[in-house]
PDB file of C-alpha atoms in Angstrom:
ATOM      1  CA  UNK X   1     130.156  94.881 104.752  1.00 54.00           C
ATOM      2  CA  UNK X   2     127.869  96.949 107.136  1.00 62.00           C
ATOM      3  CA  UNK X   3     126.086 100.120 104.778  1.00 61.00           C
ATOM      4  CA  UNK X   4     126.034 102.062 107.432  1.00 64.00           C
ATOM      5  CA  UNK X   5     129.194 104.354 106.345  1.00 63.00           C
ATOM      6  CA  UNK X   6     127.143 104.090 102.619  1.00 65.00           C
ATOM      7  CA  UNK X   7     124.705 106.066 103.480  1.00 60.00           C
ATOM      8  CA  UNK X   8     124.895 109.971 104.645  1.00 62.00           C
ATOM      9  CA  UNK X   9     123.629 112.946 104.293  1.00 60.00           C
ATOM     10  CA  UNK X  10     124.691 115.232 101.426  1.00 58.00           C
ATOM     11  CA  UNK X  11     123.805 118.603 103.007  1.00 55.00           C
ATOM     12  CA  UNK X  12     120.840 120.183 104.874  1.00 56.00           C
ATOM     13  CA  UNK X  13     117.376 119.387 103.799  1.00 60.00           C
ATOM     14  CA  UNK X  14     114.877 122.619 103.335  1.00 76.00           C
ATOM     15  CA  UNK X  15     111.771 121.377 104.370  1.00 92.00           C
ATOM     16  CA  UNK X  16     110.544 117.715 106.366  1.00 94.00           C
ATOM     17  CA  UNK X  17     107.670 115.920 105.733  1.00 96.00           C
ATOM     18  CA  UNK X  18     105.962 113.416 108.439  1.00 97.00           C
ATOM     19  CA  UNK X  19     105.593 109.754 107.310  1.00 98.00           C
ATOM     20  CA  UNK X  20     104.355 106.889 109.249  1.00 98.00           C
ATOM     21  CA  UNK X  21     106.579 103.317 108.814  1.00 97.00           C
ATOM     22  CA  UNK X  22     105.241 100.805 110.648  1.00 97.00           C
ATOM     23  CA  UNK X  23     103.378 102.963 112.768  1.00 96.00           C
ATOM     24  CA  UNK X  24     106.484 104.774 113.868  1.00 97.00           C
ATOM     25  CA  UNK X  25     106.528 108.490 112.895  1.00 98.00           C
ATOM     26  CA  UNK X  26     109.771 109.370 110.405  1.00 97.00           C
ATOM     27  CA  UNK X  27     110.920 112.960 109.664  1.00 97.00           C
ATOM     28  CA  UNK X  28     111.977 112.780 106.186  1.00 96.00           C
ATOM     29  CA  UNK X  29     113.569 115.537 103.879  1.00 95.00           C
ATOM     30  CA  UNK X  30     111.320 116.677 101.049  1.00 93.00           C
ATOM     31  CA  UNK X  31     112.041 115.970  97.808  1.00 91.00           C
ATOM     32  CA  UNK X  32     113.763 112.363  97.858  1.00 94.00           C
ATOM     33  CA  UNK X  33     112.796 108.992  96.935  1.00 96.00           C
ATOM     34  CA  UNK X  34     110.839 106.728  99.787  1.00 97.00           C
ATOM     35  CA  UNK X  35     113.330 104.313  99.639  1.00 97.00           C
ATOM     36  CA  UNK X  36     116.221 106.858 100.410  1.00 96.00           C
ATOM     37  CA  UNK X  37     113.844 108.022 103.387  1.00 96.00           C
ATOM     38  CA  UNK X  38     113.766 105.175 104.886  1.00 97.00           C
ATOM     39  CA  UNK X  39     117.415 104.073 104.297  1.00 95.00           C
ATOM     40  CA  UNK X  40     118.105 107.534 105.944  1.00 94.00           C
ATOM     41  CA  UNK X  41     115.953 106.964 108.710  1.00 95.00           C
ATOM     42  CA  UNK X  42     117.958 104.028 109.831  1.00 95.00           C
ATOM     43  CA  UNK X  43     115.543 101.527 108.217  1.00 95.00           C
ATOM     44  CA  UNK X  44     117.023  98.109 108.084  1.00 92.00           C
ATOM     45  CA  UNK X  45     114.989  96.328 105.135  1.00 92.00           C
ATOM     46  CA  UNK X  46     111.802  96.685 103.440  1.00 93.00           C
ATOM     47  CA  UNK X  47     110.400  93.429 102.569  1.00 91.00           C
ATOM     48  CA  UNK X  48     110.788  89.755 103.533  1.00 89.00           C
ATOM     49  CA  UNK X  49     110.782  87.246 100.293  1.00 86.00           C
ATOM     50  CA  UNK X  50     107.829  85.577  99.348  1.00 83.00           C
ATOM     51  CA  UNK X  51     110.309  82.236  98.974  1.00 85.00           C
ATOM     52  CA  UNK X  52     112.148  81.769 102.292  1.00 88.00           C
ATOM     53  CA  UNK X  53     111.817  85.232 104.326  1.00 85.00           C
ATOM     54  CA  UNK X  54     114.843  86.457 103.727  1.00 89.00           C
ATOM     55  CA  UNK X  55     114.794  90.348 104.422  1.00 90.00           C
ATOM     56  CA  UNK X  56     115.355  92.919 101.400  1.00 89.00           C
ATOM     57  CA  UNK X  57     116.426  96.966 101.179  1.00 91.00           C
ATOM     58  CA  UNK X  58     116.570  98.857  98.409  1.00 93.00           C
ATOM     59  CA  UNK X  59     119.714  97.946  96.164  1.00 92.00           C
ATOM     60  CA  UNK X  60     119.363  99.401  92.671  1.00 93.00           C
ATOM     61  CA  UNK X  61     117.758 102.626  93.919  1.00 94.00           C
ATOM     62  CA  UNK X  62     115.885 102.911  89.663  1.00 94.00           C
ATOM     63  CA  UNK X  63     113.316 100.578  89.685  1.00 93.00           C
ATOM     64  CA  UNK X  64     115.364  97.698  88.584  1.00 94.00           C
ATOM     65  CA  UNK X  65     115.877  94.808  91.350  1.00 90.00           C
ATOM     66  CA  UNK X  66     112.800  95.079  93.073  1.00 90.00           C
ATOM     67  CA  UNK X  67     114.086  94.525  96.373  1.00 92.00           C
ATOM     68  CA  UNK X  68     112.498  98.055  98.003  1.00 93.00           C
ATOM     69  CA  UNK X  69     109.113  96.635  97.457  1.00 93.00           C
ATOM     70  CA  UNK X  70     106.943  97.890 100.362  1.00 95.00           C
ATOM     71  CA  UNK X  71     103.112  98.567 100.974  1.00 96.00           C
ATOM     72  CA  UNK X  72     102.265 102.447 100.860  1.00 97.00           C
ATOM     73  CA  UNK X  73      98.620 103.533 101.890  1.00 97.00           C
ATOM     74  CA  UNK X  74      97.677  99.745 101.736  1.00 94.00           C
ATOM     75  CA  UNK X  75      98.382  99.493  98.194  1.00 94.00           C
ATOM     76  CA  UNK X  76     100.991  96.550  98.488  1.00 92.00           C
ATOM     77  CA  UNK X  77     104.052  96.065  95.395  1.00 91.00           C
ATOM     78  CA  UNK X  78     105.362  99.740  95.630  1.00 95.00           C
ATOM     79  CA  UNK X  79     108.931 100.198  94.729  1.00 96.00           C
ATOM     80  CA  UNK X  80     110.059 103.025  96.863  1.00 97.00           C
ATOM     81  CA  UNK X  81     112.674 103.963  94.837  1.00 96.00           C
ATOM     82  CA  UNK X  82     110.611 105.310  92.410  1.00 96.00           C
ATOM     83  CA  UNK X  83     108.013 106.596  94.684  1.00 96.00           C
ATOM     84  CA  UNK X  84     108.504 110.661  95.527  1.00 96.00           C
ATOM     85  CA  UNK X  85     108.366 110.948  99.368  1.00 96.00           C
ATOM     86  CA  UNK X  86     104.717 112.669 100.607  1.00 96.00           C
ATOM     87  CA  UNK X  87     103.681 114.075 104.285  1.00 97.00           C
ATOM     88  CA  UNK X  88     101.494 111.475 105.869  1.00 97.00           C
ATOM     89  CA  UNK X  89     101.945 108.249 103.450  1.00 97.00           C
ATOM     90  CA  UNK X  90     101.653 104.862 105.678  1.00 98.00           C
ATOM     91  CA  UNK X  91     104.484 102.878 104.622  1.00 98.00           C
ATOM     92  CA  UNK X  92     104.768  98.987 105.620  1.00 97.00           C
ATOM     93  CA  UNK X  93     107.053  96.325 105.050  1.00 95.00           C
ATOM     94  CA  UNK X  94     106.097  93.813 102.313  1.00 93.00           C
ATOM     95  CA  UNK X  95     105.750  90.190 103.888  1.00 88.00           C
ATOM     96  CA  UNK X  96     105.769  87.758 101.475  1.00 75.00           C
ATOM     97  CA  UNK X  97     103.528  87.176  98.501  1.00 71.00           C
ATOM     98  CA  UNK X  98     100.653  89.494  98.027  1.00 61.00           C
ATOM     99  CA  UNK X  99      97.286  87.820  97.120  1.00 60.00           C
ATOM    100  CA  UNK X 100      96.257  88.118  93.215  1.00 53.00           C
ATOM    101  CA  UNK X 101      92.593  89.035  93.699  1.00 58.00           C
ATOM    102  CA  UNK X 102      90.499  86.688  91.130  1.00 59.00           C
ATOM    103  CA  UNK X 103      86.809  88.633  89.896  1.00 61.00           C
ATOM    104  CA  UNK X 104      83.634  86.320  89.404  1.00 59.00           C
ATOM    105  CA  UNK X 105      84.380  85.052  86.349  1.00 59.00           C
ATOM    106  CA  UNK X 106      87.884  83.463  87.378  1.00 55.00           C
ATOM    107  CA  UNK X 107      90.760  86.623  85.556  1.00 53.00           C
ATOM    108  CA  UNK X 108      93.362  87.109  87.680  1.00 53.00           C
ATOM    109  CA  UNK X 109      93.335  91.118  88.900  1.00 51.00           C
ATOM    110  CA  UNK X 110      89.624  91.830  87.770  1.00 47.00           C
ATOM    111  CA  UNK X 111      87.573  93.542  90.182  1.00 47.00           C
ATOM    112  CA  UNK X 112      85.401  91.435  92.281  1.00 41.00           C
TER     113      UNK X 112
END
């Protein structure tokens, strides 16, 4: 079933912010969830699985499913359905696995 017809406006928006999606430039209403941006802005999917690339959009829309996960401002594993909308965030699609950084003494996330 195509989501186009899902997905629609629900009346004017007061003010637009500017975000950057892949280095295209997206007018987004204020006020609303990244993921709705983009879904708005005629954005397709968000992320490609780490297993077998299969593309992934938001779904759940609270934080839930984990399909919207996207990179914002090169911080990768952002859901952006729980991330407020901001003039000038760079948003890109999540490819695959991110790497777990490992410090000097061999934890997995401590600062190198």
């Amino acid at each position: 079933m195509p989501a186009d017809s899902l997905f629609r406006a629900l009346g004017p928006a007061d003010k637009s912010v500017l975000i950057e999606f892949e280095g295209a430039f997206l007018s987004v209403p204020a006020g609303i969830s990244l993921a709705a941006a983009l879904l708005l802005s005629g954005v397709t999917h968000t992320r490609e699985s780490a297993v077998n690339g299969r593309p992934g959009a938001p779904y759940c829309m609270m934080g839930v499913c984990f399909e919207c996960l996207v990179e914002v401002d090169g911080q990768a594993n952002c859901q952006a359905c729980l991330l407020p909308v901001r003039a000038g965030m760079r948003v890109r699609r999540q490819r695959g696995a991110r790497d777990v950084r490992v410090g000097d003494h061999g934890e997995e996330g401590a600062d190198e």
